[in-house]
XYZ file of C-alpha atoms in Angstrom:
188
model
C 0.000 0.000 0.000
C 2.815 2.342 0.896
C 4.471 1.545 -2.435
C 1.360 2.418 -4.415
C 0.937 5.673 -2.457
C 4.524 6.682 -3.174
C 4.101 5.747 -6.831
C 0.906 7.825 -7.064
C 2.605 10.763 -5.339
C 5.577 10.646 -7.719
C 3.241 10.337 -10.686
C 1.350 13.415 -9.543
C 4.593 15.327 -8.977
C 5.470 14.674 -12.584
C 1.978 15.100 -14.054
C 1.056 18.279 -12.220
C 3.573 20.567 -14.002
C 2.679 18.996 -17.355
C -1.037 19.595 -16.725
C -0.391 23.196 -15.682
C 1.563 23.851 -18.883
C -1.074 22.197 -21.041
C -3.970 23.965 -19.348
C -2.147 27.287 -19.362
C -1.469 27.090 -23.075
C -5.155 26.516 -23.749
C -6.104 29.567 -21.728
C -3.507 31.893 -23.164
C -4.906 34.951 -24.795
C -4.829 34.827 -28.548
C -3.776 38.025 -30.265
C -6.109 39.036 -33.061
C -4.553 38.625 -36.481
C -3.405 41.855 -37.963
C -4.880 42.715 -41.324
C -2.225 41.681 -43.773
C -0.919 44.225 -46.233
C -1.658 43.335 -49.840
C 1.111 41.269 -51.344
C 1.173 43.348 -54.515
C 0.823 46.876 -55.858
C -1.818 47.371 -58.545
C -1.254 49.897 -61.321
C -4.095 50.677 -63.701
C -2.883 52.170 -66.970
C -5.226 53.839 -69.474
C -4.913 55.978 -72.530
C -6.587 59.378 -72.453
C -10.197 59.328 -73.643
C -11.358 60.428 -77.112
C -9.796 63.726 -78.192
C -10.698 66.355 -80.732
C -9.285 64.915 -83.988
C -8.419 68.256 -85.613
C -4.767 67.910 -86.689
C -4.095 71.614 -86.212
C -4.604 71.408 -82.425
C -1.391 71.012 -80.450
C -3.157 70.144 -77.185
C -6.670 68.945 -78.033
C -9.479 68.676 -75.494
C -11.736 65.685 -74.975
C -14.793 65.272 -77.152
C -18.235 64.623 -75.657
C -17.548 60.883 -76.042
C -14.201 61.373 -74.318
C -15.813 63.165 -71.384
C -18.299 60.286 -71.110
C -15.454 57.752 -71.154
C -13.632 59.665 -68.407
C -16.800 59.441 -66.302
C -17.116 55.735 -67.147
C -13.573 55.255 -65.802
C -14.818 56.481 -62.414
C -17.547 53.817 -62.486
C -15.191 51.115 -63.769
C -12.676 51.694 -60.960
C -15.273 52.367 -58.239
C -14.174 49.355 -56.164
C -10.454 49.827 -56.741
C -8.783 51.495 -53.733
C -6.962 54.104 -55.836
C -4.623 56.214 -53.683
C -2.742 58.126 -56.397
C -3.392 59.308 -59.945
C -0.691 60.220 -62.462
C -1.137 62.016 -65.783
C 1.053 63.580 -68.426
C 0.772 67.352 -68.772
C -1.630 67.369 -71.740
C -5.208 68.606 -71.508
C -6.622 65.292 -72.751
C -4.824 63.144 -70.145
C -5.570 65.491 -67.265
C -9.221 65.701 -68.358
C -9.401 61.891 -68.378
C -7.926 61.645 -64.880
C -9.784 64.545 -63.275
C -13.249 62.971 -62.703
C -11.722 60.071 -60.731
C -9.419 62.446 -58.864
C -12.395 64.603 -57.914
C -14.427 61.570 -56.810
C -11.531 60.333 -54.621
C -10.436 63.790 -53.456
C -6.969 63.250 -54.922
C -4.632 65.548 -56.802
C -3.575 64.481 -60.285
C 0.220 64.175 -60.178
C 2.141 64.997 -63.360
C 4.753 62.703 -64.846
C 7.020 62.855 -67.877
C 6.158 60.185 -70.466
C 9.834 60.222 -71.513
C 10.803 59.122 -67.981
C 8.673 55.972 -67.519
C 11.355 54.141 -65.542
C 11.398 56.996 -63.034
C 7.607 56.820 -62.733
C 7.766 53.039 -62.226
C 10.452 53.410 -59.552
C 8.396 56.060 -57.760
C 5.266 53.886 -57.780
C 7.217 50.906 -56.439
C 8.838 53.027 -53.733
C 5.989 55.291 -52.597
C 2.829 53.239 -53.247
C 3.843 49.743 -52.145
C 0.756 47.590 -51.546
C -1.592 50.262 -52.920
C -3.468 50.909 -56.169
C -2.693 53.758 -58.554
C -3.901 55.019 -61.923
C -1.599 56.185 -64.722
C -3.125 58.048 -67.687
C -0.989 58.193 -70.808
C -1.121 58.003 -74.588
C -1.496 55.343 -77.276
C 2.284 55.281 -77.710
C 3.126 55.165 -73.967
C 0.695 52.890 -72.124
C 2.272 49.612 -73.237
C 5.705 51.093 -72.582
C 4.509 52.018 -69.070
C 3.572 48.391 -68.462
C 7.043 47.318 -69.599
C 8.723 49.953 -67.406
C 6.824 48.437 -64.476
C 8.431 45.090 -65.341
C 5.467 43.252 -66.886
C 5.151 41.946 -70.432
C 2.837 43.765 -72.837
C -0.701 42.404 -72.441
C -1.599 43.522 -75.995
C 0.555 43.725 -79.118
C -0.268 47.379 -79.902
C -2.723 50.177 -79.207
C -4.161 51.697 -82.348
C -4.734 55.443 -82.604
C -8.490 54.757 -82.730
C -8.521 52.657 -79.509
C -9.411 54.520 -76.339
C -10.914 51.701 -74.306
C -7.939 49.730 -73.003
C -7.672 49.309 -69.227
C -4.370 47.641 -68.414
C -3.944 46.183 -64.939
C -0.408 45.573 -63.737
C 0.334 43.687 -60.526
C 3.702 44.258 -58.911
C 4.499 41.569 -56.327
C 6.121 42.726 -53.078
C 8.374 39.694 -53.373
C 11.005 40.817 -55.877
C 11.657 37.214 -56.924
C 8.185 37.062 -58.479
C 7.443 38.537 -61.903
C 5.059 41.422 -62.506
C 1.953 40.543 -64.502
C -0.378 42.543 -66.726
C -3.802 41.942 -68.212
C -5.693 43.987 -70.778
C -9.397 44.656 -70.430
C -11.736 47.053 -72.184
C -14.046 49.590 -70.572
C -16.796 51.868 -71.779
C -18.272 51.942 -75.275
C -16.003 50.722 -78.063
């Protein structure tokens, strides 16, 4: 009897700390998970909307159809969490960007279409994990995608095409490749 009592006592001396550790770990407070930052930066790239076709105009304005397309861009990107908008210095690009900038209470930031690598570096550096819009021209939007490190999602943009919406995803992990897809928006 004495032997079994000693055995039980030693068993409890060993089991008690184990039980305390196990019970304590089950009662430990669990920290809520922090909302994870997106694992990529999204860059939407569009050409300016329809412009006045008169060849004598150096800086043409948008046509009525162009103004409608600029408004359609607001609706198309309504769920996108745009935090910055970039445009070249022309009237047509600024006029395309302005309705979305007004809706989001953002300032349209100018960029030089001859310095696309600088724009890409700025977006990567200053807007990591965010979404931005870049408004350019038929001869710069595919080049913008390439400057961001993604392959062209379309072979070319014709002078008569105003409806491309290019979406570039820049992974935070620099070992992963950037991707781009081409969609259309508004009336063709």
